[in-house]
Structure formats: C-alpha cells, structure tokens
Amino acid sequence: MSDPRLPATFENPGLPPHVHRAADTDPRAAKRAERQVASLFTLSILSTIGFVVSYFAVKSDTEAFIPFIGTTNLLNVLLGVFLALALLGIGFGAVHWAKTLMPDEEVVEERHPIRSDDETRAKAVGLLEAGAESAQLNRRPLLKATAGTALGLFALPLGVQLAGSLGNPTKALDELKSTIWDVKDGKPIRLVRDVERTPIKAADVSIGAVFHVLPETIKESHHVLEDKAKAAVLLMRLHPNDFAADDLGKKAKSWGYEGIVAYSKICTHVGCPVGLYEQQTHHLLCPCHQSTFDVTRDCEVIFGPAKRPLPQLKITVDAEGYLVAPQGFAEPVGPSYWERKK
Amino acid sequence: MSTASSARAADLRAGDPKSSAPASASAKKAGAVASWVDERTGIAKGASFMLKKVFPDHWSFMLGEVAMYSMIICLLTGVFLSLWFIPSAGQIPYEGSYLPLKGITMSEAYSSTLGISFDVRGGLLIRQIHHWAALMFVVSLSVHMFRVFFTGAFRKPREINWVIGTMLSMLALIEGFAGYSLPDDLLSGTGLRAAEGFIRSVPIVGSYVSYMMFGGAFPGEAIIPRLYAVHVLLLPAVLIGLFTAHIILVMVHKHTQYSGPGRTNENVVGFPLMPVYTAKAGGFFFLVFGLLSLISALVTINPIWAYGPYDPSPVTAGSQPDWYMGFADGALRLLPGWLEFELFGFTLSLNVFLGAVLLIPVMYTITGAYPFLERWITGDNREHHILDRPRNVPTRTALGVAAITSYLVLMFAAGNDIIAIRLQMSINDITRAFQVLFFVAPILTFWVSRRICLSLQRHDRDKVLHGRESGTLVRTPDGQYYEVHEELNEFDRWKLVGFESPAPLALPSGKDANGVASKDAKKELRRAKWSKFFFTSRVEPVTPAELAAAHHHGEHEAIETPAGAGAHAIKQAKHD
C-alpha cells in the first residue's frame, strides 16, 4: 500500500516566504505609522504634565464619583490615571514602532549543544586535579581533615547567636499554660467587658445575650495584647433547659451561673477568635476555618477542622452580684502544641 | 537614522571605532562615550553578543516577562514605601487625618500605613501599585510555570532553571505573606495569629520555635520588625539572586521555540534584541507598569483603614488570606479534626501541620522533581529546544491539569464560607463536597483532559489527511452535496505533523539475562510500567505515506481544482 519512495516522516519545509507589511512598501503607510507612534509618545508627555499638575493642584481629601467604580479619592484616581497614561503611551508607542517600522523579517541563530566538548572537559578536570595536587590536598591528610572540619563548623557561631538570641524559648511551656485568669491571691477575678472594661452583673446578662469578656486583671497588664491573646473570653446566657442532658451539658451548666457560661474565645484549631455566636442553635463558629462548637454540650466540636472543645472558664458571682472567675482555665487555651498535655 | 546608528554599532563591535566618521555631533559624542567605556571594560564584546541575540516571538513567552516586570515594580514601589513605613509594633495613639480612627491606640506600623494611605500625597497610589504588582507577580509566574510545564520547556537542558523557577515561586508566596502581614491591621494580624498556631503544630519544637520567632508570647513586638527585615532585605536578595541566575540560564540555553516551518532543534528563529526586542520588551515593561497603575488608580486593594488595628479579640467574618495563600488555608478548612491525636502523652496536630506547614514544601518538591521523574520514565536524554504542543503529550498535560485541579479545589475551599453565604448553601455540605472533590476531581480531570488531548490530535490528523473545511458547498448534478476541503500547504501541515510520539517501552520480564529476578531488572520493569502509563494513549503524526493513501482514496470522486492553485480538493459526502 505505502510507496517505498516516500520518507517515513515529513521533512521540515523551511521558513515560509516573507510577506511585507504595508509600511514596508507604501511610504504613506510608513508615515502614518510614524504619526501614530509619535502621538502615543505625545500622550505620554502630556500625561506626565497632568500628573505633576494634579499632584500640586488637587486637595488630598477631595472625593469624586466615577461611573462603575463609585465614590473614591480624586487625587488617587488622577495621579494613577495620568501615571498609567504616561507609561502606556511609552509602552504602546514602542511596541507599535517595533511592529510597524522596525524590521520584521525573522532572523535565524544557530544553536550549539550545551555540553562542552570532550577536550574542554578534560582540560577543566586536569586543571582541578593539578590544582588539588599542587595544593598537596591528598598528601597532607591533616590539612584536609582540619580544613574540612573548620569549614564545616564556621557557620556554627552565627547559628548559635541567631538561635540563642531570637527569643527565650524556655518560658514557652509555662507561658502557654497560664493566662491572667489564674488566681494568685485566692481572690476571684471579676469579668469585665472588652473595650469598656466595666464589670458585669449576672442580672445584666439576659438569655440569648453574648458578651466579649476580659479579666479585670487586664487593667494592670503591661503586655495588654499578649495577655488578651490568651485571656479573651466569650460569655453567653442560655436557658438552663437548653443544655444537653448528658454529662457534657451538665458539666457546662455546673461551671456556669444560672445558664451563664464563659468559654475561651481563642480557637483550639489555630487560634483565631471564635467570634460568631448563633443564638438560635447555640453554636459558636470560628470565622477563619469554620470550626463549629456546640455550647449546649460544653463547646464540643461538631464540625470543622478543630479537634478539641473550647476550654470553659468556671464562673460564679461575688457578694455584689458581679460575675467572677474563682479559678483560671483548667487547661491551656488556644491551638494545640506538642507538650500541651504535659 | 536607526540603520545608520546600528551600522556604527556594528563597526564598534568589530573593534574599529574610528573607521566611520559619525554624521552628527550628538552621534559623535555617543561614539566617544561608547569608546571610553569600551576601552575600560571591553564591553563591546559582550554587547555584540547580546545585541544580536535572537528571541522567538510568541504571546506565551510574555508571561515570564510580566512576572519579571511585576517584581521590578514591586522593588521600585517598595523602596518608596520603606521611606514612610515604620516597622514597629510599639503602641501609640493615632493622630493622622483619617477621622474614624482618631485617638485609637494602634501600632506604629498600622499608624504609618494609614499615613501612607491618607497623609502622604500619592502614597495610596504607590501602596496600591505595590500590592497589585505583588498579586500580578504571583499570578504571572504561576501562569508562566503552567506554560513551561505544558509545553515541556523544563526538559533537558532546562531542568535547573525549572528548579530555580520553582524556588522563586515558593519564595514569592512567602514574600507576599510577609508583606501583607506588615501593616498590622486586624485582618493581617489575624493571619499572623493563625501563623503562630501553624508553627505551634510542628512536632517537638513547635512551641519553642514560636517563642523564638515572635520573641516571646504572641503577638509581641518582635514579629513586625523581623518580618520587615525578611520582606525588604532577606527575601528580595534571594529572589533577585535566583532571578538573575534564571535569566542567565535563559541566555545560555537560548529561548525555546514552538514547532514551525524553519524552526528546528538546532536553531532559534525570531527577532534580534536590537532593535526589535529592545522596543517590544522594553515597551512591554511600560505596558505592565501602566496597567498596574491604572488598576491601582481605580480599584482599591486591601483597605486596611476599614479593618482597624490588630487586636487579638475581635475578628471579621470572611477572614481570608491573599489569594495565593488560599490553597493552604483551604487545606486547613478541609483537614478533619480527628487528625489531631495524642502520642505517648504528646499532642500531634496533623490537622494543622499537614496543611499549614507541610503542604507548601511538599507541593513544591513534587513540582521541582517533575522533570527528573519524567526523564526517568521516558528515558529521553536528548536536548529539547522545540516546545511540545500540550495535546501532543496527553499524559503530561493530563497530569498538569490534575495537579491544577487539586490546587483549585483547595483554593475554592478557602472560600467555603463566602460560597455558603452567596449561594445560600450549607457550609457543612460545601466543605464535605470539597473533601470528596479533592480526591475525585483530579482523577476525573486527568481522564477528561487526556481524552480531549487525544481527540484534538485526531482532529489534527484529520485536517492533515483530508484538508481544511473551505466552507464552499458544492451540489453535484445528481443532487448530492459536499463541502470542498482544501489541502493544507506544507508550512501549515508541518505545524501539525512535526512532533514525535514515542511508543511505550516494551515490558521486560523482571528477570535478568540468566532468568534470575534481579533488583535492576525489577527497576526496569517498574519503569516500563510507568512508560506504559505515560505513552500508551497516543496518536501518531500523519506520515507522507498516509497522506498519499488519503489522496489516492479521495481521488476516485474528487473534483480537481485548476492546477496551480495548489489546493487539492478532497470530497467528503455530507449527510443531512
């Protein structure tokens, strides 16, 4: 069937014949292209002037309405648009110049194998060997061993300095376990509202309400953000019948006060604040990775990537009716770490 | 004018600056300067090598250029920002002109970022160009990587450059994360909060490493200045170093080119750096910069003033990282909680560790290793300078599509809350669906894209054998209709037949020559099995014999077009 005279595969036919552009053959087209390129460069020049004028002439707080964009800062828009036109004028001008007036006949450049020829390789190997030989590398094992060791070790001081001075990790395990809820002098710590820092009366917490809470000790804190990052608490009041009837529900209720319960706000997954409370379902949702905790069952994880429930803060009221925490958290708050159970 | 100056440049390259007298005074001055420089640097040798260097033309070769220019724009605008930004977590009351935050206690980093946005004239523009350019950098380098992958440009001799590119890509993610964490607003601070959780999940050393990085308890005042040093000094230095090596290797290898008439594995067909590519690529820098300025003028990015200063207690719904970190965030949302467990009393949080710490290095290791894996499977040790059309290597293309699918599943999973709200769906169902899709979707897309590649190849064969549909319908005297097909000319045909389609390695027995099962023979068997996986589904290019046979078959009924038109009409009955 197949013709034995035909080659097994097609041959590369070589470069196709070159087709001239209008500007190559028609001087008027070339002149037109030149005018177009010059106009683009002129646009750039004018826009640069526009930028400088806007920079000095436009007040920085002027608002302007831009269709499809909305109300926005006029100075930013003018500076940006003029800068853009100044740059685009140059860009389009240069590219249009290249496409219409510069030579468009393709050039062929030969490739050569990347590898060096054998002679060059042999020469390089020879030089290396001769160098090692003249340095007496192999004849003096003592030098070889000591130089190798010295080179292997020289980065150590820098590494020690860096690792040793970045931060003191020895405090890590103690600090990760403790919060400023920990009672020092046996005196229960009042719960205060986040932001206002006022104490909360149990009577002020109506069913369905949720409070962002900090310990009163935050007022004396010298490291407010660091302490807050561990001590933030969410306080909710449920109807006592809303708690599950199982052990988890009973524990949650008993650590609370008349249906008011307090839980660490720091997610046990990677530490985002668990800020979303679904009042109807009594679920707490972390907005970062959607771990969902069931408040009626001691904040057990019912969905999402977290494994552990949010730690509960045991609360009660003091003589004046204010909510207090008689003890700190019973376990470390926040994300897991290797020694969490130790 | 331009030809005159290039002629002079050619003379200068020949090392004979005095041979032609400059025409104008300015040209004379330029020549004198060039001569002065060359006598002290010998630069004319390098310049003549560079200026006549040929680059092939193709739109997909501009993707890497976009990445390069975006990086340069980031460096440029970054220097501007560093003049006003204060990398300090020290708390101060805000005294700037943005009224809603007046008097609020915040870090100097956040306060100075507000200052750049409201009190430095044009500062907001520079900040937005910086952020948009960073996004453009990651987008363009990712798409550039896709181009390199799907066209097989990573093959010998370019494996090293692929590995360098992989490292550049990974560092770009880290550089971006470090950058958007600096303003210390509520969103970026929440990101750092999560990052601290990630580090804690590292087995054994996690809690210590966290304390070292943050200089104590989270958030501390150390992380902002440290991230700043990483963002403006350490990573840019590494990025520029790797990028320079990347470009030098492109010069050494000479650019790849697509298969086409006159293009072979031994040449480069295109335009010289001077003047065409200087104008095109130089102009393109201005186009990229101009486009980024335009976007930054019109579209707000990262309005940190709307988030407020970082505070560990509040959080906003829909907290998400910048898009390029989305896939890692998505992985965190999909990994189930039961992956955290106790081991001899120690806690191992694989639900966090796998997605937040291991995913990125593992993903990039696989990416970087791919050229070596493919080379092992194909056993192909030749240099490749002609790019593959993705359809002509169906299995590689399908593997790439499957990898991108996994990536996209994770990335969309990072938007599970947004999807749930926008589409009024249950977030639980969406998350479960993504968990299933992560395993199922890559297999499906692998199979589908391989089938699509094969049928595109068959379509190419059909076009070569039977010609292009001309759109001309002919009615024969007996009432039959057919469409005239025009045969491809040899240049168009070459684009469709100029590729290789290797057959899989023959399955060896797994035993050596003496019939004994040996380790080496087993390795060969394994390799042959992979080769079978890689090459079994394939379509071969049309051979001259097949084309001749198709002609022969068609001629029985063909209506010949007039000789000389070059078109060979092939008849195909059309059934209506």
Coordinates of N, CA, C and O in Angstrom, one line a residue, chain A residues 31-180:
Chain A
K31 N 4.5 56.6 7.0 CA 4.4 57.9 7.6 C 3.2 57.9 8.6 O 3.3 58.5 9.7
R32 N 2.2 57.2 8.2 CA 1.0 57.1 9.1 C 1.4 56.4 10.4 O 1.1 56.8 11.5
A33 N 2.2 55.3 10.3 CA 2.7 54.6 11.5 C 3.5 55.5 12.3 O 3.4 55.5 13.6
E34 N 4.4 56.3 11.7 CA 5.3 57.2 12.4 C 4.4 58.2 13.2 O 4.7 58.5 14.4
R35 N 3.4 58.7 12.6 CA 2.5 59.7 13.3 C 1.8 59.0 14.5 O 1.7 59.6 15.5
Q36 N 1.4 57.8 14.3 CA 0.7 57.1 15.4 C 1.6 56.9 16.6 O 1.3 57.2 17.7
V37 N 2.9 56.5 16.3 CA 3.8 56.3 17.3 C 4.1 57.6 18.0 O 4.1 57.7 19.3
A38 N 4.3 58.7 17.2 CA 4.6 60.0 17.8 C 3.4 60.5 18.7 O 3.6 61.1 19.7
S39 N 2.2 60.2 18.2 CA 1.0 60.6 19.0 C 1.0 59.9 20.4 O 0.7 60.5 21.4
L40 N 1.4 58.6 20.4 CA 1.4 57.9 21.6 C 2.5 58.4 22.6 O 2.2 58.6 23.8
F41 N 3.6 58.8 22.0 CA 4.7 59.4 22.9 C 4.2 60.7 23.4 O 4.5 61.1 24.6
T42 N 3.5 61.5 22.5 CA 3.0 62.8 23.0 C 2.0 62.6 24.1 O 2.0 63.4 25.1
L43 N 1.1 61.6 24.0 CA 0.1 61.3 25.0 C 0.9 61.1 26.4 O 0.5 61.6 27.4
S44 N 2.0 60.4 26.3 CA 2.8 60.1 27.5 C 3.3 61.4 28.1 O 3.2 61.7 29.3
I45 N 3.8 62.3 27.2 CA 4.4 63.6 27.7 C 3.3 64.4 28.4 O 3.5 64.9 29.5
L46 N 2.1 64.5 27.7 CA 1.0 65.3 28.3 C 0.6 64.7 29.6 O 0.3 65.4 30.6
S47 N 0.5 63.4 29.7 CA 0.1 62.7 30.9 C 1.0 63.0 32.1 O 0.6 63.1 33.2
T48 N 2.3 63.0 31.8 CA 3.3 63.3 32.8 C 3.1 64.7 33.4 O 3.1 64.9 34.6
I49 N 2.8 65.6 32.5 CA 2.5 67.0 32.9 C 1.2 67.0 33.8 O 1.1 67.6 34.9
G50 N 0.2 66.2 33.3 CA -1.0 66.1 34.0 C -0.8 65.6 35.5 O -1.4 66.0 36.4
F51 N 0.1 64.6 35.6 CA 0.4 64.0 36.9 C 1.0 65.1 37.8 O 0.5 65.3 39.0
V52 N 1.9 65.8 37.3 CA 2.6 66.9 38.2 C 1.6 67.9 38.6 O 1.5 68.4 39.7
V53 N 0.8 68.4 37.6 CA -0.2 69.4 37.9 C -1.2 68.9 39.0 O -1.5 69.6 40.0
S54 N -1.7 67.6 38.8 CA -2.7 67.1 39.8 C -2.0 67.0 41.1 O -2.7 67.3 42.2
Y55 N -0.7 66.6 41.2 CA -0.1 66.4 42.4 C -0.1 67.7 43.3 O -0.3 67.7 44.5
F56 N 0.1 68.8 42.6 CA 0.1 70.1 43.3 C -1.3 70.8 43.4 O -1.5 71.5 44.4
A57 N -2.2 70.5 42.5 CA -3.4 71.3 42.4 C -4.6 70.6 43.1 O -5.5 71.3 43.6
V58 N -4.6 69.3 43.3 CA -5.8 68.6 43.8 C -5.6 68.4 45.3 O -4.6 68.0 45.8
K59 N -6.7 68.8 46.1 CA -6.7 68.5 47.5 C -6.7 67.0 47.8 O -7.4 66.3 47.1
S60 N -6.0 66.6 48.8 CA -5.9 65.2 49.0 C -7.2 64.5 49.6 O -7.3 63.3 49.5
D61 N -8.1 65.3 50.1 CA -9.3 64.7 50.6 C -10.6 64.9 49.7 O -11.7 64.7 50.2
T62 N -10.4 65.3 48.5 CA -11.5 65.5 47.6 C -12.0 64.2 47.1 O -11.3 63.3 46.7
E63 N -13.3 64.0 47.2 CA -14.0 62.8 46.8 C -14.5 63.0 45.4 O -14.9 64.1 45.0
A64 N -14.6 62.0 44.6 CA -15.2 62.1 43.2 C -16.0 60.8 42.9 O -15.6 59.7 43.4
F65 N -17.0 61.0 42.2 CA -17.8 59.8 41.7 C -17.3 59.4 40.4 O -17.3 60.2 39.4
I66 N -17.0 58.1 40.3 CA -16.5 57.6 39.0 C -17.5 56.5 38.6 O -17.8 55.6 39.4
P67 N -18.1 56.6 37.4 CA -19.1 55.6 37.0 C -18.4 54.2 37.1 O -17.3 54.0 36.7
F68 N -19.2 53.2 37.5 CA -18.9 51.8 37.7 C -17.9 51.6 38.8 O -17.6 50.4 39.2
I69 N -17.3 52.6 39.4 CA -16.3 52.4 40.4 C -16.9 52.9 41.7 O -16.7 52.2 42.8
G70 N -17.6 54.0 41.7 CA -18.2 54.5 42.9 C -17.5 55.8 43.4 O -16.6 56.3 42.6
T71 N -17.8 56.2 44.6 CA -17.1 57.4 45.1 C -15.7 57.0 45.6 O -15.6 56.1 46.3
T72 N -14.8 57.8 45.2 CA -13.4 57.5 45.5 C -12.6 58.7 45.6 O -13.0 59.8 45.3
N73 N -11.3 58.6 46.1 CA -10.4 59.7 46.3 C -10.0 60.2 44.9 O -9.3 59.5 44.2
L74 N -10.2 61.5 44.7 CA -9.9 62.1 43.4 C -8.5 62.2 43.1 O -8.0 61.8 42.0
L75 N -7.7 62.5 44.1 CA -6.2 62.7 43.9 C -5.6 61.3 43.5 O -4.9 61.3 42.5
N76 N -6.0 60.3 44.2 CA -5.5 58.9 43.8 C -5.9 58.6 42.4 O -5.0 58.0 41.6
V77 N -7.1 58.8 42.0 CA -7.5 58.5 40.6 C -6.8 59.3 39.6 O -6.2 58.7 38.6
L78 N -6.6 60.6 39.8 CA -6.0 61.4 38.8 C -4.5 61.0 38.7 O -4.0 60.9 37.6
L79 N -3.8 60.9 39.8 CA -2.4 60.5 39.8 C -2.2 59.2 39.1 O -1.4 59.0 38.2
G80 N -3.1 58.2 39.5 CA -3.0 56.9 38.9 C -3.2 56.9 37.4 O -2.5 56.2 36.7
V81 N -4.3 57.5 37.0 CA -4.6 57.5 35.6 C -3.6 58.2 34.8 O -3.2 57.7 33.7
F82 N -3.1 59.4 35.3 CA -2.1 60.1 34.5 C -0.8 59.3 34.4 O -0.1 59.2 33.4
L83 N -0.4 58.7 35.6 CA 0.8 57.8 35.6 C 0.6 56.7 34.6 O 1.5 56.4 33.8
A84 N -0.6 56.1 34.6 CA -0.9 55.0 33.7 C -0.7 55.4 32.3 O -0.1 54.7 31.4
L85 N -1.3 56.6 31.9 CA -1.3 57.0 30.5 C 0.2 57.4 30.1 O 0.6 57.1 29.0
A86 N 0.9 58.0 31.0 CA 2.3 58.3 30.7 C 3.1 57.0 30.4 O 3.9 57.0 29.5
L87 N 2.8 56.0 31.2 CA 3.5 54.7 31.0 C 3.0 54.0 29.7 O 3.8 53.5 28.9
L88 N 1.7 53.9 29.6 CA 1.1 53.2 28.5 C 1.4 53.8 27.2 O 1.6 53.2 26.1
G89 N 1.5 55.2 27.2 CA 1.9 55.9 25.9 C 3.3 55.4 25.5 O 3.5 55.1 24.3
I90 N 4.2 55.4 26.4 CA 5.6 54.9 26.0 C 5.5 53.4 25.5 O 6.1 53.1 24.5
G91 N 4.8 52.6 26.3 CA 4.7 51.2 26.0 C 4.1 50.9 24.7 O 4.7 50.2 23.8
F92 N 2.9 51.5 24.5 CA 2.2 51.2 23.2 C 3.0 51.8 22.0 O 3.1 51.2 21.0
G93 N 3.6 53.0 22.3 CA 4.4 53.7 21.2 C 5.6 52.8 20.8 O 5.8 52.5 19.6
A94 N 6.3 52.3 21.8 CA 7.5 51.4 21.5 C 7.1 50.2 20.7 O 7.7 49.8 19.7
V95 N 6.0 49.5 21.2 CA 5.6 48.3 20.6 C 5.1 48.5 19.2 O 5.4 47.8 18.3
H96 N 4.3 49.6 19.0 CA 3.8 49.9 17.7 C 4.9 50.2 16.7 O 4.9 49.8 15.6
W97 N 5.9 50.9 17.2 CA 7.1 51.2 16.4 C 7.7 49.9 16.0 O 8.0 49.8 14.8
A98 N 7.9 49.0 16.9 CA 8.6 47.8 16.6 C 7.8 47.0 15.6 O 8.3 46.4 14.7
K99 N 6.4 47.0 15.7 CA 5.6 46.2 14.9 C 5.4 46.8 13.5 O 5.2 46.0 12.5
T100 N 5.5 48.1 13.3 CA 5.2 48.7 12.0 C 6.4 49.1 11.3 O 6.5 49.0 10.0
L101 N 7.4 49.6 12.0 CA 8.6 50.2 11.3 C 9.9 49.5 11.4 O 10.7 49.6 10.5
M102 N 10.0 48.7 12.5 CA 11.3 48.0 12.6 C 11.3 46.8 11.8 O 10.2 46.3 11.4
P103 N 12.5 46.2 11.4 CA 12.5 45.1 10.6 C 11.6 43.9 11.1 O 11.7 43.6 12.3
D104 N 10.8 43.3 10.2 CA 10.0 42.2 10.7 C 10.4 40.9 10.0 O 9.6 39.9 10.0
E105 N 11.6 40.9 9.4 CA 12.0 39.6 8.8 C 12.7 38.8 9.9 O 13.6 39.3 10.6
E106 N 12.3 37.5 10.1 CA 12.9 36.8 11.2 C 14.3 36.4 10.9 O 14.7 36.1 9.8
V107 N 15.1 36.3 12.0 CA 16.5 36.0 11.9 C 16.7 34.6 12.4 O 16.0 34.2 13.4
V108 N 17.6 33.9 11.9 CA 17.9 32.5 12.3 C 19.3 32.5 13.0 O 20.3 33.0 12.5
E109 N 19.3 32.0 14.3 CA 20.5 31.9 15.0 C 20.7 30.4 15.3 O 19.8 29.7 15.6
E110 N 22.0 29.9 15.1 CA 22.2 28.5 15.3 C 22.3 28.2 16.8 O 22.8 29.0 17.5
R111 N 21.9 27.0 17.1 CA 22.2 26.5 18.5 C 23.4 25.6 18.5 O 23.6 24.9 17.5
H112 N 24.0 25.5 19.6 CA 25.1 24.5 19.7 C 24.8 23.7 21.0 O 24.2 24.2 21.9
P113 N 25.2 22.4 21.0 CA 25.0 21.6 22.2 C 25.5 22.4 23.4 O 26.5 23.1 23.4
I114 N 24.7 22.3 24.6 CA 25.1 23.0 25.8 C 26.4 22.4 26.3 O 27.3 23.1 26.8
R115 N 26.6 21.1 26.2 CA 27.7 20.4 26.9 C 29.0 20.9 26.2 O 29.0 21.1 25.0
S116 N 30.1 21.0 27.0 CA 31.4 21.4 26.4 C 31.9 20.2 25.7 O 31.6 19.0 26.0
D117 N 32.8 20.4 24.8 CA 33.4 19.3 24.1 C 34.4 18.6 25.0 O 34.8 19.1 26.0
D118 N 34.7 17.3 24.6 CA 35.5 16.5 25.5 C 36.8 17.1 25.9 O 37.3 16.9 27.0
E119 N 37.4 17.8 24.9 CA 38.7 18.4 25.1 C 38.7 19.4 26.3 O 39.5 19.4 27.2
T120 N 37.6 20.3 26.2 CA 37.5 21.3 27.2 C 37.2 20.7 28.6 O 37.7 21.1 29.6
R121 N 36.4 19.6 28.5 CA 36.1 19.0 29.8 C 37.3 18.4 30.4 O 37.6 18.6 31.6
A122 N 38.1 17.7 29.6 CA 39.3 17.1 30.1 C 40.3 18.2 30.6 O 40.9 18.0 31.7
K123 N 40.3 19.3 30.0 CA 41.1 20.4 30.4 C 40.7 20.9 31.8 O 41.5 21.1 32.7
A124 N 39.4 21.1 32.0 CA 38.9 21.5 33.3 C 39.2 20.5 34.4 O 39.6 20.9 35.4
V125 N 39.0 19.3 34.1 CA 39.3 18.2 35.1 C 40.7 18.3 35.4 O 41.2 18.2 36.6
G126 N 41.6 18.4 34.3 CA 43.0 18.4 34.5 C 43.4 19.6 35.4 O 44.2 19.4 36.3
L127 N 42.8 20.8 35.2 CA 43.2 21.9 36.0 C 42.8 21.7 37.5 O 43.6 22.1 38.4
L128 N 41.6 21.1 37.7 CA 41.2 20.9 39.0 C 42.1 19.9 39.7 O 42.6 20.1 40.9
E129 N 42.5 18.8 39.0 CA 43.4 17.8 39.6 C 44.7 18.4 39.9 O 45.3 18.2 40.9
A130 N 45.2 19.2 38.9 CA 46.5 19.8 39.1 C 46.5 20.7 40.2 O 47.5 20.8 41.0
G131 N 45.4 21.5 40.4 CA 45.3 22.4 41.5 C 45.3 21.7 42.8 O 46.0 22.1 43.8
A132 N 44.5 20.6 42.9 CA 44.5 19.9 44.1 C 45.8 19.3 44.4 O 46.3 19.2 45.6
E133 N 46.5 18.8 43.4 CA 47.8 18.2 43.5 C 48.8 19.2 44.1 O 49.5 19.0 45.0
S134 N 48.8 20.4 43.4 CA 49.8 21.4 43.8 C 49.5 22.0 45.2 O 50.4 22.5 45.9
A135 N 48.2 21.9 45.6 CA 47.9 22.3 47.0 C 48.2 21.2 48.0 O 48.1 21.4 49.2
Q136 N 48.6 20.1 47.5 CA 49.0 18.9 48.3 C 47.9 18.4 49.1 O 48.1 18.0 50.3
L137 N 46.7 18.5 48.6 CA 45.5 18.1 49.3 C 45.5 16.7 49.8 O 45.2 16.4 50.9
N138 N 45.9 15.8 48.9 CA 45.9 14.4 49.2 C 47.1 13.9 50.0 O 47.1 12.9 50.6
R139 N 48.2 14.7 49.8 CA 49.4 14.3 50.5 C 49.4 14.7 52.0 O 50.2 14.2 52.8
R140 N 48.6 15.6 52.3 CA 48.6 16.1 53.7 C 47.2 15.9 54.3 O 46.4 16.9 54.4
P141 N 46.9 14.7 54.8 CA 45.6 14.4 55.3 C 45.2 15.3 56.5 O 44.1 15.6 56.8
L142 N 46.2 15.7 57.2 CA 46.0 16.6 58.4 C 45.3 17.9 58.0 O 44.3 18.3 58.6
L143 N 45.9 18.5 56.9 CA 45.3 19.7 56.4 C 43.9 19.5 55.9 O 43.0 20.3 56.2
K144 N 43.7 18.4 55.2 CA 42.4 18.0 54.7 C 41.4 17.9 55.8 O 40.3 18.5 55.7
A145 N 41.7 17.2 56.8 CA 40.8 17.0 57.9 C 40.5 18.3 58.7 O 39.3 18.6 58.9
T146 N 41.5 19.0 59.0 CA 41.3 20.2 59.8 C 40.6 21.3 59.0 O 39.6 21.9 59.5
A147 N 40.9 21.4 57.7 CA 40.3 22.4 56.9 C 38.8 22.1 56.7 O 37.9 22.9 56.8
G148 N 38.5 20.8 56.5 CA 37.2 20.3 56.3 C 36.3 20.6 57.6 O 35.2 21.1 57.5
T149 N 36.9 20.3 58.7 CA 36.2 20.5 60.0 C 35.9 22.0 60.2 O 34.9 22.4 60.6
A150 N 37.0 22.8 60.0 CA 36.8 24.2 60.2 C 35.7 24.8 59.3 O 34.9 25.6 59.7
L151 N 35.7 24.4 58.0 CA 34.7 24.9 57.1 C 33.3 24.4 57.5 O 32.3 25.1 57.4
G152 N 33.3 23.2 58.0 CA 32.0 22.6 58.4 C 31.5 23.3 59.6 O 30.2 23.4 59.8
L153 N 32.3 23.9 60.4 CA 31.9 24.5 61.7 C 31.8 26.0 61.7 O 31.1 26.5 62.6
F154 N 32.3 26.6 60.7 CA 32.4 28.1 60.8 C 31.1 28.8 60.9 O 31.0 29.9 61.5
A155 N 30.0 28.2 60.4 CA 28.7 28.9 60.5 C 28.1 28.7 61.9 O 27.1 29.3 62.1
L156 N 28.7 27.8 62.7 CA 28.0 27.5 64.0 C 27.9 28.7 64.9 O 26.8 28.9 65.4
P157 N 29.0 29.5 65.0 CA 28.8 30.7 65.9 C 27.6 31.6 65.4 O 26.8 32.0 66.3
L158 N 27.5 31.8 64.1 CA 26.4 32.6 63.7 C 25.1 32.0 64.0 O 24.1 32.7 64.4
G159 N 25.0 30.7 63.8 CA 23.8 30.0 64.1 C 23.4 30.0 65.5 O 22.3 30.3 65.9
V160 N 24.4 29.8 66.4 CA 24.2 29.9 67.8 C 23.7 31.3 68.2 O 22.7 31.4 69.0
Q161 N 24.4 32.3 67.7 CA 24.0 33.6 68.1 C 22.5 33.9 67.7 O 21.7 34.4 68.5
L162 N 22.2 33.5 66.5 CA 20.8 33.7 66.0 C 19.8 33.0 66.8 O 18.9 33.6 67.3
A163 N 20.0 31.7 66.9 CA 19.0 30.8 67.6 C 18.9 31.2 69.0 O 17.9 31.2 69.6
G164 N 20.1 31.5 69.6 CA 20.1 31.8 71.0 C 19.5 33.1 71.4 O 19.0 33.3 72.5
S165 N 19.5 34.1 70.5 CA 19.1 35.4 70.9 C 17.7 35.8 70.3 O 17.3 36.9 70.6
L166 N 17.1 35.0 69.5 CA 15.9 35.4 68.9 C 14.8 35.7 69.9 O 14.1 36.6 69.9
G167 N 14.7 34.7 70.9 CA 13.7 34.9 71.9 C 14.0 33.8 72.9 O 14.7 32.8 72.6
N168 N 13.6 33.9 74.1 CA 13.8 32.9 75.1 C 12.7 31.9 75.1 O 11.7 32.1 75.6
P169 N 13.1 30.7 74.5 CA 12.0 29.7 74.4 C 11.8 28.9 75.7 O 10.8 28.1 75.8
T170 N 12.6 29.1 76.7 CA 12.4 28.3 78.0 C 11.2 28.7 78.7 O 10.6 27.9 79.4
K171 N 10.7 29.9 78.4 CA 9.4 30.3 79.1 C 8.2 29.8 78.4 O 7.1 29.9 78.9
A172 N 8.4 29.3 77.2 CA 7.3 28.9 76.4 C 6.3 28.0 77.1 O 5.1 28.3 77.1
L173 N 6.8 26.9 77.6 CA 5.8 25.9 78.2 C 5.0 26.5 79.3 O 3.8 26.3 79.4
D174 N 5.7 27.3 80.2 CA 5.0 27.9 81.3 C 3.9 28.9 80.8 O 2.8 28.9 81.3
E175 N 4.4 29.7 79.9 CA 3.5 30.8 79.5 C 2.3 30.3 78.7 O 1.3 30.9 78.7
L176 N 2.6 29.3 77.9 CA 1.4 28.8 77.1 C 0.3 28.2 77.9 O -0.8 28.2 77.6
K177 N 0.7 27.8 79.2 CA -0.3 27.2 80.1 C -1.0 28.2 80.9 O -2.2 28.0 81.3
S178 N -0.4 29.4 81.1 CA -1.0 30.3 82.0 C -1.7 31.4 81.3 O -1.4 31.8 80.2
T179 N -2.7 32.0 82.0 CA -3.4 33.2 81.5 C -3.5 34.1 82.7 O -3.3 33.7 83.8
I180 N -4.0 35.4 82.4 CA -4.2 36.3 83.5 C -5.5 36.0 84.2 O -5.9 36.8 85.1

